[in-house]
Amino acid sequence: MAGLMVGFGHYTHAIVRGIPASLAKEALRSSQSEVDVVNARREHEAYVEVLGTRLGLEVVELPADESLPDCVFVEDAAVVCGDTALITRPGAESRRRETEAMKGALKDLNLNIVEMTDENATLDGGDVLFTGREFFVGLSKRTNQRGAEILADAFKDYAVSTVPVLEGLHLKSFCSMGGPGLIVIGSSEPAQKALKIMQQMSDHRYDKLTVPDDLAANCIYMNLPNKGHVLLHPTAEEFPESVKVFEKLKDHMLIPVSNMEKVKVDGALTCCSVLINKKGNI
Amino acid sequence: MTTESGTDSEAKQPQENKETEKAKAAAEPTSPQNQPEQLPAAAGHSTPARTEQERQEEDLVSHRSSTSRLSRSPLRGVKKVKIMQCKVTLLDGSDFTLNVEKRAKGQVLFDKICDHLNLLERDYFGITCRDVENQKNWLDPSKELKKQIRTGPWNFAFNVKFYPPDPSQLTEDITRYYLCLQLRDDVVSGRLPCSFATHTVLGSYTVQSELGDYDPEELGSDYISELRFAPNQTKELEEKVMELHKTYKGMTPAEAEMHFLENAKKLSMYGVDLHHAKLVGSLYECLAPAEGEDSEGVEIMLGVCSSGLLIYRDRLRINRFAWPKILKISYKRNNFYIKIRPGEFEQFESTIGFKLPNHRAAKRLWKVCVEHHTFFRLVSPDAPPKKFLSLGSKFRYSGRTQAQTRRASSQIIRPAPLFERSSSKRYNMSRSLDGAPIMENHETLMKDSAADGAAKVIAKGDIITTVTTEKKAEEEKAEQEDAQMDAVEMPEPMATTPLRQDTKTDSEQTDFAFDGEMTATESDADEDSEMRTQTQDEKPAGEGTKEEVEPKVTEAAGYLVKYVVDSIATDLATSSGPHGISLSTTMDDDVFMDGTLREVDEKTPDSQEEVSERAEMKVSPGAVRQEVSQAISDKKGTLIILKEAEDKVDTEGKETSAADEEEAPVVPGEAEAGENEMLSKEKEYIKEDMSVVLEAKTTVVKTQSPTMEIKTDDMTQIKGSGSPKKAMASWISEGVKTDASEVIGVSTKQVKEMKTFDAMQQKAEIFTFVKEVQTEQSKSSLTQITVSESSSTSLSVSTLGWVSSSEKASAEPEERAVVATETEAAPVESTGPTSLDAVEVGTKEMPVVHTETKTITYESAEVDTNGDVDPGVLLSAQTITSETSSTTTTTHITKTVKGGISETRIEKRIVITGDTDIDHDQALAQAIKEAKEQHPDMSVTKVVVHKETEITPEDGED
């Protein structure tokens, strides 16, 4: 039976991208910190392995591009929902070309490609929270109203609500989905405020899982055959208090994934992959 | 009347009911007796219940059927049933033609359609019609159809009004089927946007439901392009649909529809009714603005749905207010306000304003909100006050709530009806789509059409005239009064525009009264007071405080004021400029309106303070009116009202103190008046109504702006105003007001078909008011009298014309007789205007008397003017005289039938007592012009001008 909006968290494919050496020095970052590319690459390998080997997703790995120091953060280059992929226009000018490889990969997966050609529009995938029932788009330094409008146009089935992002890089810098109807949210005031706005804007009810650290609130949820609820979350090493909270999720398969290096350039777990569900699609 | 056989639409109808349906389809279109109240619906009749005379007159009537009105009285045995043919576009795109009685309420039509559709779970559905702006409006089932149709043919559409959030909870498949049809139209028209994938899925279920299993042999390979699935349908889409269709083998239509709905209901715009608006003010905290952007004036869309109010900017949802979050909804003129419960981050309630394209749009939005809230949130429309959406206006959702309809439909015991799902016309490729994209609601904007209280009243006045005109040959004189009353009751525009909505029921009046300040509140405490307050202060916010301060006062004031306000456009304009404006705009053919307009023009520029002042003193604003009208509609005793009024006067007192004193005694007396007097009184009222119309004209011609000011201010001001003319003006206007107030009372009453008893009470009120006014006048008279005495001029304009099909001459002799009768009637009423004058005289000074005397003289002269006489059967004759110290207006209306042709003659005599400065020529021209405007169907055949100089020899006017 064909059905829409079913199977939130069902994924079959993941697109990832390698880490260029230029990441260490040239990648954008909000704080001054030294990044060890080797560590970062090791970290990323582990991440990809979880997706491919442990979770069984078909992983498409795009080669790193030295001229695109941030290219590992593929999430910002595309928003995929159902069989439609929106190729974004990243807010940071230096990252615009990241979309080219992404577009190719998505085309190869036979997705319907929608491109954001409007020069006034900017949108980073990191500002897009898809809950399974609707989109929230953070209006941030990287994403503007026009970008959100185009996203709304690309995914007409869903309500697209805008949420001001007053602090942090992206909307998903302090939240993500932890399950169907479950929003993982940081405990900072801006995060809580954003959650309130989202709750107000929504016709649906969401449970919330508040974690002490905003950054720990960025997790990857999947619902996979034979595995059920899966949650990739930061390690206890980084966020011990937050991990205690995750551990309360009894129904979830919890997979700690280290992100210590990438976080230095504002990379969170969701940033490093684009997840796609090809099976349920028409 | 041509009627369609109904086969067309029937084809789409459930097969199982075919026989019944056929019978109905065949019968209904032709069965005129769709008058629910009087005749039981006898299916199968053709052309039955029409009265004899009506048939006889059919020739004459037919073209004016839309324009003409039959006077009907519940009291009379003979009923004339006007049958209107309605064309209803059903959800499958077919047209269903049926006849209903013209006076039928929306419910009648709705029930007939539902019967035709074999639909039991009806509460989710409704009837829409397009207004002049091509906006869809929901018919109010509790109101008469004719009052809800502004212009044009009676074309409707049957639609889903409340989209059930969970269609699987509907009891019957047939209900889901119709919901599917609606949604398919929503999708194809673009109102319900969805992705390609969704188009495919929905389309595939549609195909399965309509065509059954995929069968290449039977269906062919191109079967799918016959159907419409999307606004921009592509071959690719069709192929995908077909692909899916193949996989559905064995799925029943009902199952397919269930799947369809399960998918459709998840769409974000499912069941969202969109309205264009703009933000008022900067509302950063409520909305998520784009960076560095001022939200003021931003174009947005307001979406009303089952869960609350959604706010969109372009396609983005920028805010959402769930019903529980909304404390109050209101609208005022073009603005729509919601008052929001304070959230976690806010300390105070906030009010958010939106600017709608026009007043009607604001009202429409408000109504839709009220209805959705009630339907989806409340257990029953009469839910306990806490939960109740209490409204300032009379309007509320009167149907069943979702909870109730679910309960009711759980009782449905019939076997699931079989029905045929044939491919709906609507979705055929060949058919042009009528749906528009999202914006549909407001394609045409900005016509400031407004229906307003004053307008209505005026219309009524107008109507009265008209009605008299159209009396039927059979009517007997004895019935005249009744007829007149009826006329009021069934106001029909005489103008060529047939089905306009101008004439409102009282309930509509109520609405209008509220205009500015309709409020829907969840917290009961504030509402009432707020509504009141709102009128006066434009700002929605901060009303709260005022509430408690002066509830009673306001109320009381309301009563007195109310009549004035409602009835007189001029007054309205004065008290609340904005209202007046919109009103006037709406009613194009009314003299009053014109007057209002002009006045407004002049007034609007005035400082707001002035306006508000007036509002407080004389006419406390709309809010008060609301209550009054509500009270009336609720049939509360008038006495109570009066009492309140007194209180009010006392409180406010300064100006009116004298008035109160008079008032109090008078009121009781009147209320006690015997029933016998009723008739005569009524008669008089009617007369007065007429005269009001006339007088209004006069006022317009001469005195518009000055009047306002004088009224507003105290007596002192009048004196100060120096110009005698001004003073006069005020006089006149006041007189007009008085009359007008009466009109309102009467008409309201009649519309409601209140009992005589009630009527009496109302009259009492009216009188009271009159007296009050007069008292005021007396005060001012000092200054004025002198003026008026100096010279008096009278204009008499007689309008003679014919209504579209009929033309005749009137019978003079009869008229005279009538006149005599009337004269008698007048004395009977101690409270009549005349008597008031007398009172005045007593209270005041001599000069007034003089003026009146002159008026009389003119009347007699007028009788002569009627000169051209044709013998015929006099159907009706009526003379209406109203006098104030400064003006006297006499209207003769005669209706005669001669050789099957009926003629209506209206003669209006306006006597203006005034000062030398009056430009008679201009006044005359104006009077003629307005007479024409008022009765576009008639022509002016005679104008007689008398000028008379009074005692003071100084005026050399001509």
Tab-separated table of N, CA and C in Angstrom, chain B residues 35 50 69 101 123 134 200 277 448 604 631 643 654 671 683 718 756 824 837 861 868:
chain	number	residue	atom	x	y	z
B	35	GLN	N	-41.381	25.499	1.181
B	35	GLN	CA	-41.440	26.295	2.380
B	35	GLN	C	-41.564	25.342	3.527
B	50	ARG	N	-48.296	27.132	-5.200
B	50	ARG	CA	-48.345	28.542	-5.547
B	50	ARG	C	-49.764	29.061	-5.411
B	69	ARG	N	-41.307	42.076	-4.320
B	69	ARG	CA	-41.557	41.399	-3.073
B	69	ARG	C	-43.022	41.266	-2.841
B	101	GLU	N	-38.551	27.854	-1.444
B	101	GLU	CA	-39.303	29.075	-1.208
B	101	GLU	C	-38.322	30.198	-0.971
B	123	ASP	N	-23.062	17.297	9.310
B	123	ASP	CA	-22.553	18.471	10.017
B	123	ASP	C	-21.187	18.941	9.548
B	134	ASN	N	-16.849	37.718	-5.463
B	134	ASN	CA	-16.524	36.351	-5.822
B	134	ASN	C	-15.864	35.610	-4.675
B	200	THR	N	0.493	11.270	-6.780
B	200	THR	CA	0.437	9.932	-7.336
B	200	THR	C	-0.392	9.001	-6.457
B	277	ALA	N	-4.257	38.490	4.569
B	277	ALA	CA	-4.239	39.556	5.567
B	277	ALA	C	-2.862	40.189	5.597
B	448	ASP	N	-14.909	47.765	-0.994
B	448	ASP	CA	-15.364	47.945	0.363
B	448	ASP	C	-16.859	47.843	0.393
B	604	THR	N	-15.163	62.587	8.946
B	604	THR	CA	-13.969	61.794	9.183
B	604	THR	C	-12.750	62.645	9.472
B	631	ALA	N	-30.689	41.920	23.028
B	631	ALA	CA	-31.794	41.835	23.965
B	631	ALA	C	-33.093	41.694	23.200
B	643	LYS	N	-35.618	50.554	31.531
B	643	LYS	CA	-35.075	50.907	32.830
B	643	LYS	C	-33.597	51.185	32.735
B	654	LYS	N	-26.042	64.828	32.190
B	654	LYS	CA	-26.036	66.274	32.051
B	654	LYS	C	-26.922	66.754	30.909
B	671	ALA	N	-46.186	51.289	27.455
B	671	ALA	CA	-46.093	49.848	27.527
B	671	ALA	C	-47.447	49.261	27.882
B	683	LYS	N	-49.356	51.353	12.493
B	683	LYS	CA	-49.544	52.127	11.301
B	683	LYS	C	-48.690	53.382	11.362
B	718	ILE	N	-24.659	74.716	20.921
B	718	ILE	CA	-25.593	75.133	19.901
B	718	ILE	C	-25.728	76.643	19.904
B	756	THR	N	-47.238	40.714	19.320
B	756	THR	CA	-47.725	42.061	19.492
B	756	THR	C	-47.236	42.642	20.798
B	824	GLU	N	-56.824	60.431	11.554
B	824	GLU	CA	-57.450	59.912	12.751
B	824	GLU	C	-56.481	59.118	13.591
B	837	ASP	N	-44.709	66.725	19.464
B	837	ASP	CA	-44.625	68.140	19.150
B	837	ASP	C	-45.430	68.948	20.141
B	861	ALA	N	-52.434	70.990	0.254
B	861	ALA	CA	-52.111	71.371	-1.110
B	861	ALA	C	-51.693	70.149	-1.906
B	868	ASP	N	-53.961	63.881	-11.401
B	868	ASP	CA	-54.172	62.974	-12.516
B	868	ASP	C	-54.672	61.658	-11.968
